[in-house]
CSV table of C-alpha atoms in Angstrom, one decimal:
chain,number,residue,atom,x,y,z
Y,1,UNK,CA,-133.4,-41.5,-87.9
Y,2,UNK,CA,-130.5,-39.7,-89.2
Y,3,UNK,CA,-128.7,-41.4,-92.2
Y,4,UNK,CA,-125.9,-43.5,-91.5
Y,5,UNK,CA,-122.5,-42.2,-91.8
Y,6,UNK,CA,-120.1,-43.2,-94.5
Y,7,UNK,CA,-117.5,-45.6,-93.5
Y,8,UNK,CA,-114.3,-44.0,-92.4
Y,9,UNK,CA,-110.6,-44.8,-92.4
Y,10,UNK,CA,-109.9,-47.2,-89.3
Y,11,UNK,CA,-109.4,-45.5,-86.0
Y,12,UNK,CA,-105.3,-44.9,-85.1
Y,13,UNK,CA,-103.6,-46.8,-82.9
Y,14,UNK,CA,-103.7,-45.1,-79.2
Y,15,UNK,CA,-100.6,-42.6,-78.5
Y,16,UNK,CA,-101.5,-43.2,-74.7
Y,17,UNK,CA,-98.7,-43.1,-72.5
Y,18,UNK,CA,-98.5,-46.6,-72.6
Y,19,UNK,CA,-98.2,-47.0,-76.3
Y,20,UNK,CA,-94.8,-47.9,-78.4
Y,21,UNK,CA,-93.9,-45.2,-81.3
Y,22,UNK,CA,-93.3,-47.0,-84.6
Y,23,UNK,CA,-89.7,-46.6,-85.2
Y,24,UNK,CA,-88.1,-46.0,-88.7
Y,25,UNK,CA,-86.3,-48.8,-90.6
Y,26,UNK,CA,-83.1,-47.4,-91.0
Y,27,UNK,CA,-81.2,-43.8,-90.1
Y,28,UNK,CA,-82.0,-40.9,-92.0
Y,29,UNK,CA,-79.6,-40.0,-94.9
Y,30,UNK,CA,-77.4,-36.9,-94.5
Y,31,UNK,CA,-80.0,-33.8,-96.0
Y,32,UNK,CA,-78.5,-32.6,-99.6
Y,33,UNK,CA,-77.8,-28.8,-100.7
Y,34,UNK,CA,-77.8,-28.0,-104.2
Y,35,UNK,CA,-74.4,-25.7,-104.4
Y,36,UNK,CA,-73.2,-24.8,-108.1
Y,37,UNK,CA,-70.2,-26.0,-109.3
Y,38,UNK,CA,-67.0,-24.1,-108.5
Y,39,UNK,CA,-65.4,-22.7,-112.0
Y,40,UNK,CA,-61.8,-23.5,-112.2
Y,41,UNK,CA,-59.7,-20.4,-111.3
Y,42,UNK,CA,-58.8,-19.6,-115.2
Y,43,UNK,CA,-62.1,-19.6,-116.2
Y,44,UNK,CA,-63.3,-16.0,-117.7
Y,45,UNK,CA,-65.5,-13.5,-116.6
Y,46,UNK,CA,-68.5,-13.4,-119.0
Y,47,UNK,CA,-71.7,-12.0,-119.3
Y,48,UNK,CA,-74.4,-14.4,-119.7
Y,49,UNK,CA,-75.3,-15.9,-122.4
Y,50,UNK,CA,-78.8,-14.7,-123.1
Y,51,UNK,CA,-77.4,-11.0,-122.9
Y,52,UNK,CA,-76.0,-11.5,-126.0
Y,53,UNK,CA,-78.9,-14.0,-127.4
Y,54,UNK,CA,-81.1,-11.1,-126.7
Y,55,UNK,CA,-79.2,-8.1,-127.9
Y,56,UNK,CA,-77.7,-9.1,-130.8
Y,57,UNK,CA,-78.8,-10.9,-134.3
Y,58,UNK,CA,-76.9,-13.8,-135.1
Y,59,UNK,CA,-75.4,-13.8,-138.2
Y,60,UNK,CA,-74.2,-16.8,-140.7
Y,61,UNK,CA,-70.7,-17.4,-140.8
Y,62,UNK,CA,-69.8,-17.3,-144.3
Y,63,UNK,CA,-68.7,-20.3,-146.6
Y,64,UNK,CA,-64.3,-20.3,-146.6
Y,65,UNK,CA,-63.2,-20.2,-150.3
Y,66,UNK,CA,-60.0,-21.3,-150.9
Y,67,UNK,CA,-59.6,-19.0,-154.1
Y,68,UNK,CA,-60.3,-15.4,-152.2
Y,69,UNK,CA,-58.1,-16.8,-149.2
Y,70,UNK,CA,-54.9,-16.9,-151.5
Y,71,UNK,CA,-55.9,-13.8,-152.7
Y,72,UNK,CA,-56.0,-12.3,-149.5
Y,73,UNK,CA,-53.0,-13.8,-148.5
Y,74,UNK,CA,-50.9,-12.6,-151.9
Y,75,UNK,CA,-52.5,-8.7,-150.9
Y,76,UNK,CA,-51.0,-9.0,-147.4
Y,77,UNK,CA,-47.5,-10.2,-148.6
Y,78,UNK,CA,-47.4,-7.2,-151.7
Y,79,UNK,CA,-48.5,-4.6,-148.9
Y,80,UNK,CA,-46.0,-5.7,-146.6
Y,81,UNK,CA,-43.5,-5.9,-149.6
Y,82,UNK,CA,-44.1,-2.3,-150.5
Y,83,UNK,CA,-44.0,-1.2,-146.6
Y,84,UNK,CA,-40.4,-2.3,-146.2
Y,85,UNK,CA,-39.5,-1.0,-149.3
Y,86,UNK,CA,-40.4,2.6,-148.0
Y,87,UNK,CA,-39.0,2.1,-145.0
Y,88,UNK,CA,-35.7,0.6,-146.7
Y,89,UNK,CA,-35.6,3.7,-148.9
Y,90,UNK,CA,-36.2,6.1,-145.8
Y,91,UNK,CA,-33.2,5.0,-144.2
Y,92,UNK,CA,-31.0,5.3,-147.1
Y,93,UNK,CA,-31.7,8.6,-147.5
Y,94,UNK,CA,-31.7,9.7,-144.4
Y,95,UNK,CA,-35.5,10.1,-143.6
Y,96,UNK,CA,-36.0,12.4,-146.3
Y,97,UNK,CA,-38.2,11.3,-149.3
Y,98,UNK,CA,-38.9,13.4,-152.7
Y,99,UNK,CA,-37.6,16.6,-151.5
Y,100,UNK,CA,-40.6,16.9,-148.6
Y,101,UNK,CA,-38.2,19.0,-146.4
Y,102,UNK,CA,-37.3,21.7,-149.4
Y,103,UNK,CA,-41.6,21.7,-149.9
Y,104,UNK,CA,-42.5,22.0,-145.9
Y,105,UNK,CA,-39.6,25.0,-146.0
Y,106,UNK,CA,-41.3,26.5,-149.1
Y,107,UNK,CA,-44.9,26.0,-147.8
Y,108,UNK,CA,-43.9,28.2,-144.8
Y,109,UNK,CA,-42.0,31.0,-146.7
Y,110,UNK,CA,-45.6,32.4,-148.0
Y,111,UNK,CA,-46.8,33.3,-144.4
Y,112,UNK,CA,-43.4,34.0,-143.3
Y,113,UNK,CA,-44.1,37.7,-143.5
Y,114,UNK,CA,-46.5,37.4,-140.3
Y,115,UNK,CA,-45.4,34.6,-138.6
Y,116,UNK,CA,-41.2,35.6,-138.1
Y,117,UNK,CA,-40.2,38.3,-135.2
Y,118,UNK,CA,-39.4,41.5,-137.1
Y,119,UNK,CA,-36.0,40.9,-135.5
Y,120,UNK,CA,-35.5,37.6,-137.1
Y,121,UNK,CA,-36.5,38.9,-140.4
Y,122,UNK,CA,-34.3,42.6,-139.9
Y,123,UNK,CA,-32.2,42.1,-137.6
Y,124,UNK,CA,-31.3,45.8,-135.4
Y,125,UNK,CA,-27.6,45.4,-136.4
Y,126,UNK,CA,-26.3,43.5,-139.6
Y,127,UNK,CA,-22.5,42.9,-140.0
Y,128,UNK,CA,-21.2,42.5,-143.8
Y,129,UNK,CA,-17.7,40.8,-143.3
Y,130,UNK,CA,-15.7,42.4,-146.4
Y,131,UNK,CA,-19.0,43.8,-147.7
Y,132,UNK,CA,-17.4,47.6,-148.6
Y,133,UNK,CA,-15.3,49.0,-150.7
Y,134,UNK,CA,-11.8,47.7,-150.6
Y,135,UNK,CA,-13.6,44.8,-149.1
Y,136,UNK,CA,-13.5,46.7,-145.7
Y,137,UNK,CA,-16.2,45.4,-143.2
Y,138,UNK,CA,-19.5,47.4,-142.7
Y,139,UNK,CA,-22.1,47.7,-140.1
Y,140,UNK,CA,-25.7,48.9,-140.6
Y,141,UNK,CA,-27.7,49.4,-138.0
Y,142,UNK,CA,-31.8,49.6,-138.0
Y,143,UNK,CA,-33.7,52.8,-137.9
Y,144,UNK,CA,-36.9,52.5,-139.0
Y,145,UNK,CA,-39.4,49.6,-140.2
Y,146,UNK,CA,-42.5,49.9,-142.3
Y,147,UNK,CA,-46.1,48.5,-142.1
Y,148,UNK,CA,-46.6,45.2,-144.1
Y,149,UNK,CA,-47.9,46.6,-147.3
Y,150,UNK,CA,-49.3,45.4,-150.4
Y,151,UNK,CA,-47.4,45.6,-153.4
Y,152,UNK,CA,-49.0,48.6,-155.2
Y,153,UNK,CA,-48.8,50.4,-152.0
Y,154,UNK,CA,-45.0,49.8,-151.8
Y,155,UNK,CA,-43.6,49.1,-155.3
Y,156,UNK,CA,-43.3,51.6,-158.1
Y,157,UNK,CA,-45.8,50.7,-160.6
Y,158,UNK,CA,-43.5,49.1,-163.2
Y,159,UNK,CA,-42.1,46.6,-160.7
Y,160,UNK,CA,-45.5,45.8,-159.1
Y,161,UNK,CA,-46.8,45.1,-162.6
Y,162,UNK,CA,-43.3,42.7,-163.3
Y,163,UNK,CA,-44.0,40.7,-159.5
Y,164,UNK,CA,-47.8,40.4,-160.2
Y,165,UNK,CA,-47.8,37.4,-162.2
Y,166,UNK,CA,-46.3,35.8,-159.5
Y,167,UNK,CA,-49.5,36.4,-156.9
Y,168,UNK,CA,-47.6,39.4,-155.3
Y,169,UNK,CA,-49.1,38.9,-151.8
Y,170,UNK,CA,-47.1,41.4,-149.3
Y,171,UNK,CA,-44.1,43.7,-148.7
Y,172,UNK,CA,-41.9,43.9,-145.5
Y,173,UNK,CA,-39.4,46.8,-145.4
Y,174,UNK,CA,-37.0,48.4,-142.8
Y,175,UNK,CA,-34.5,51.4,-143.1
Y,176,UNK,CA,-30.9,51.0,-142.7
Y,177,UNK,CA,-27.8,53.6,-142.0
Y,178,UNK,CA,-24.4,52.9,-141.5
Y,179,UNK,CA,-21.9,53.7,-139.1
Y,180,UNK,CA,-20.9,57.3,-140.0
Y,181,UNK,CA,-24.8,58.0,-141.1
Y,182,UNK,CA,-24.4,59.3,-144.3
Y,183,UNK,CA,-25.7,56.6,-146.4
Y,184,UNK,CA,-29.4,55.1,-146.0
Y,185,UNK,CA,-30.8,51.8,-147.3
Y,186,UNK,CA,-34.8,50.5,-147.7
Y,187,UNK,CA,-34.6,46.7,-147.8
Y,188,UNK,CA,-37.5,44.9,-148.9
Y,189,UNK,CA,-39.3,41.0,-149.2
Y,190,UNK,CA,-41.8,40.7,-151.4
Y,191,UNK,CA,-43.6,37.7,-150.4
Y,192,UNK,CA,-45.5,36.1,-153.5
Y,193,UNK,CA,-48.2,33.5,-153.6
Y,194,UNK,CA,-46.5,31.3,-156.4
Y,195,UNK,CA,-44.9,28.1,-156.7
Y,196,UNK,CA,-41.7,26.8,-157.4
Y,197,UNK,CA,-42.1,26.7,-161.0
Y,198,UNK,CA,-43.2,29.8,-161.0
Y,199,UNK,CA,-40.9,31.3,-158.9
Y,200,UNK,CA,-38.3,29.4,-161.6
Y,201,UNK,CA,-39.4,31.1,-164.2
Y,202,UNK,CA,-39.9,34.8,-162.7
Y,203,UNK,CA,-36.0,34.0,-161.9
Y,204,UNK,CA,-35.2,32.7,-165.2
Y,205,UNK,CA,-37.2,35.9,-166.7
Y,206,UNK,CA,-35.0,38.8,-164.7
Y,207,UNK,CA,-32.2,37.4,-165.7
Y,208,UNK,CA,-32.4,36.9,-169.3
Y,209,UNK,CA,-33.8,39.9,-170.0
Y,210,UNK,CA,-31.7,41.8,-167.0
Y,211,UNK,CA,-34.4,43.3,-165.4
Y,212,UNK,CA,-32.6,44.2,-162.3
Y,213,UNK,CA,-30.9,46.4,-164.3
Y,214,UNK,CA,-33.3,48.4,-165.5
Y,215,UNK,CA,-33.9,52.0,-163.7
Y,216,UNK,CA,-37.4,51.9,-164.9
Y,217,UNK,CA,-38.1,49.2,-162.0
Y,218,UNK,CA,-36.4,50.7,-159.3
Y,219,UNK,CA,-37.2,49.4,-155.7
Y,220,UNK,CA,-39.4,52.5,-153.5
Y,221,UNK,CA,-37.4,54.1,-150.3
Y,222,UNK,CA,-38.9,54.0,-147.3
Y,223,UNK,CA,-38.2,57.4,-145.8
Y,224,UNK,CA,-38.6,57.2,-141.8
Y,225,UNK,CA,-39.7,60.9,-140.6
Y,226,UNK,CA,-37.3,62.0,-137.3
Y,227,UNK,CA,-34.4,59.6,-138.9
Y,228,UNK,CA,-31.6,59.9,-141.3
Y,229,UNK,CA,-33.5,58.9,-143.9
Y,230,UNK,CA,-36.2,61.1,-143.6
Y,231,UNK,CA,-34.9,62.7,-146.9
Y,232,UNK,CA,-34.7,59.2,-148.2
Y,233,UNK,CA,-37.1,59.4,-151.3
Y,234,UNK,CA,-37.5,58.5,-155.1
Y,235,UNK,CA,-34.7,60.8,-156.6
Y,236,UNK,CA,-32.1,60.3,-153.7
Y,237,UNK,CA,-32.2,56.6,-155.3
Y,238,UNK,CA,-28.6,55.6,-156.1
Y,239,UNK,CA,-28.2,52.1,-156.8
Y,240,UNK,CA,-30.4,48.9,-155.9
Y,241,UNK,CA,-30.1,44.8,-155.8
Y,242,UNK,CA,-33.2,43.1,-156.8
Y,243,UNK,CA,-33.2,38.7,-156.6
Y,244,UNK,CA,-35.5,36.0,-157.0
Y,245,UNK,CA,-34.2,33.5,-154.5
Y,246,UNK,CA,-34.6,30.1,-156.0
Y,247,UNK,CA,-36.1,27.9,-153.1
Y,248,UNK,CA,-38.3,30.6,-151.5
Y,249,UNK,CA,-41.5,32.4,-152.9
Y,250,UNK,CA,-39.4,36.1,-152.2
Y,251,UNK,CA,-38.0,38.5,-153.6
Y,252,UNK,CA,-35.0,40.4,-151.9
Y,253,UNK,CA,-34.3,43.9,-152.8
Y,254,UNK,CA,-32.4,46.6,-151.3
Y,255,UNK,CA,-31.7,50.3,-153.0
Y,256,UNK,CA,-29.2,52.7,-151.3
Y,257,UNK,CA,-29.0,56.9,-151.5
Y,258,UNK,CA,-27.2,59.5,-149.9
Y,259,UNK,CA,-28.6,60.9,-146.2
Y,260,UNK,CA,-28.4,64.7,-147.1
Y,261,UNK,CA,-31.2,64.4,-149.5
Y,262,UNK,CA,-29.1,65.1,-152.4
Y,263,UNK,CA,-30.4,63.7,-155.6
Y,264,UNK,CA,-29.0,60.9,-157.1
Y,265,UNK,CA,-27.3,61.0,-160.7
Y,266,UNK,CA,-27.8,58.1,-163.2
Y,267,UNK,CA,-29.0,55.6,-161.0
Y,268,UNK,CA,-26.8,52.4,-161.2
Y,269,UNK,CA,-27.4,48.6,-160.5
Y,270,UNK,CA,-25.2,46.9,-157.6
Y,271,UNK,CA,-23.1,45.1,-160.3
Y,272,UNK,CA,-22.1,48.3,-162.1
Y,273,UNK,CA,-22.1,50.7,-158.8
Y,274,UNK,CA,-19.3,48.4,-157.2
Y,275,UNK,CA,-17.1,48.2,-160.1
Y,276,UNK,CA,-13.3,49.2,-159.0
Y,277,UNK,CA,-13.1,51.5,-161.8
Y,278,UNK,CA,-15.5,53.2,-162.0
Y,279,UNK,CA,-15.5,57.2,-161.5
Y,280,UNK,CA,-19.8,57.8,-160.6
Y,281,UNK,CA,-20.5,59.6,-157.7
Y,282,UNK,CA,-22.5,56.4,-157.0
Y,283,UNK,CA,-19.8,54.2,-157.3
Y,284,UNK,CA,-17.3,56.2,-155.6
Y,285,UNK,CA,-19.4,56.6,-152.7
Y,286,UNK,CA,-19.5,53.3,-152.3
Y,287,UNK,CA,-23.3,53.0,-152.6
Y,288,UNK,CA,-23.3,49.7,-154.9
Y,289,UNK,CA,-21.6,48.1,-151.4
Y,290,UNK,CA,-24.2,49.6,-149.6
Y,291,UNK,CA,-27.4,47.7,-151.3
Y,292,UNK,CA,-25.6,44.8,-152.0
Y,293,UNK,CA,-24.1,44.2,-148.5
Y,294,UNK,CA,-27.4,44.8,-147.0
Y,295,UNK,CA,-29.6,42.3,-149.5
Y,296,UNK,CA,-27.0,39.5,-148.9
Y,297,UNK,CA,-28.0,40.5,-144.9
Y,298,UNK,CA,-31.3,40.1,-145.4
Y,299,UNK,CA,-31.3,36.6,-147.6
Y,300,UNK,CA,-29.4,35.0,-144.7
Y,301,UNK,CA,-32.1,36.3,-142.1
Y,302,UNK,CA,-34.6,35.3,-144.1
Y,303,UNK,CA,-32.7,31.7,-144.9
Y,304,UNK,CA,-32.6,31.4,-140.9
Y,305,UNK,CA,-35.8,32.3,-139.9
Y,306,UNK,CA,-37.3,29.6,-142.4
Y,307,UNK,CA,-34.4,26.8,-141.5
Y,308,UNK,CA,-34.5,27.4,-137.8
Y,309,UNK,CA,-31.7,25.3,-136.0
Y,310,UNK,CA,-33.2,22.1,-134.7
Y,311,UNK,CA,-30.8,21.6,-131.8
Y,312,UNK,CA,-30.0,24.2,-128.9
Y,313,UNK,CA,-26.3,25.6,-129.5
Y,314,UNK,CA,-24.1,23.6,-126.6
């Protein structure tokens, strides 16, 4: 016989048609949906959390001291003490502190020589209101100007020797004639690589010992071939002007001849060449006017190509 089958749960109620469905106690309760809270409308935009958690160590916050916090606090009052002090002493003088303007001037004087349009440096026509003899005006005009040089290349050896303590870096030189184109005149810069207290005493040295007076440190001519001054060379040397300008690291010469190539007698400086009574062929020809007209010229060229206006004339 087969074995007897294990009791089983008791048989369902029929689901004829005749039956009656078990109904529930109660309605149903509304169905629920989890929806994440609404963030106020200031609340930031941040990453989460863990981005942070995960790529970056914590680190301890460090135990306040009272002592190092007055320190701090005495630091940031002196710094902010001594920031209104500049700024106090800025506006009282203007904006200009220690003299920085005369060094930024000074500074660009040494490169000057490459920097500056010829033009600006030697100008084609240069007007000397008074400038000749009788104090008559005079015009020069421009006929020829020279390579940059070095000095030994430009200067005669005595006064190359006299500038090189100074760092004698480079010459500039252009050739001048004046109206009637008798008389010709080399002016020259001789940029140095000094600085101002240098410069101060290479001053102070020419002019207690006078050595732009002495013949034996004669500025060189720069004879142009097809000019005037063709002819222009060491002997037709009549008189010269030699200065150390005081707030620039250059020195302004400027030594004057005759056109014809005629040599030049007992050379004179521009002091003693423009002296009203004096009967030299130099002076009398007015050469002293000559090289000291045209160095004036070229320290105010100089003086404005370094000082350049700031403002467009109206």
């Amino acid at each position: 016989m087969p074995p007897p089958s294990p009791a089983g749960p008791a048989p369902a109620p029929s689901t004829g048609a005749g039956a009656v469905r078990p109904q529930p106690a109660g309605p149903l309760p509304p169905e629920r949906t989890a929806r994440p809270p609404v963030p106020p409308p200031y609340a930031p935009l941040l990453p989460p959390e863990e981005y942070a958690e995960i790529t970056a160590r914590l680190r301890p916050v460090p135990e306040r001291r009272p002592v190092r916090t007055v320190a701090a606090a005495v630091c940031a009052v002196l710094g902010l003490g001594l920031i209104g002090g500049a700024v106090t002493a800025a506006v009282l003088t203007g904006g200009a502190g220690g003299g920085s303007g005369a060094e930024s001037a000074y500074d660009r004087a040494h490169t000057l020589w490459h920097t500056a349009p010829v033009d600006s440096l030697f100008p084609r026509t240069v007007r000397g209101l008074k400038a000749g003899p009788g104090k008559a005006d005079r015009v020069w005009t421009r006929i020829a100007v020279a390579p940059d040089s070095d000095c030994v290349t430009a200067l005669d050896p005595g006064l190359a020797a006299t500038l090189s303590k100074t760092g004698c870096a480079r010459v500039v030189r252009a050739t001048y004639t004046d109206a009637t184109s008798t008389n010709v005149t080399t002016v020259g810069m001789v940029f140095t690589g000094a600085d101002e207290h240098d410069m101060a005493a290479l001053a102070q040295r020419v002019d207690t010992q006078s050595l732009d007076e002495r013949p034996d440190l004669l500025p060189r001519a720069f004879p142009a071939k097809g000019t005037v001054a063709e002819r222009f060379g060491a002997a037709q040397r009549a008189s010269w002007s030699l200065k150390v300008l005081p707030d620039a690291p250059v020195v302004v010469y400027a030594v004057s001849g005759f056109a014809d190539g005629r040599a030049a007698e007992g050379p004179q400086p521009v002091a003693a060449a423009r002296d009203a009574t004096s009967t030299a062929p130099v002076a009398q020809a007015g050469l002293g006017h000559e090289a000291a007209g045209l160095a004036a010229g070229a320290e105010r060229a100089l003086r404005a190509a370094l000082n350049p206006p700031t403002e467009a004339p109206e």
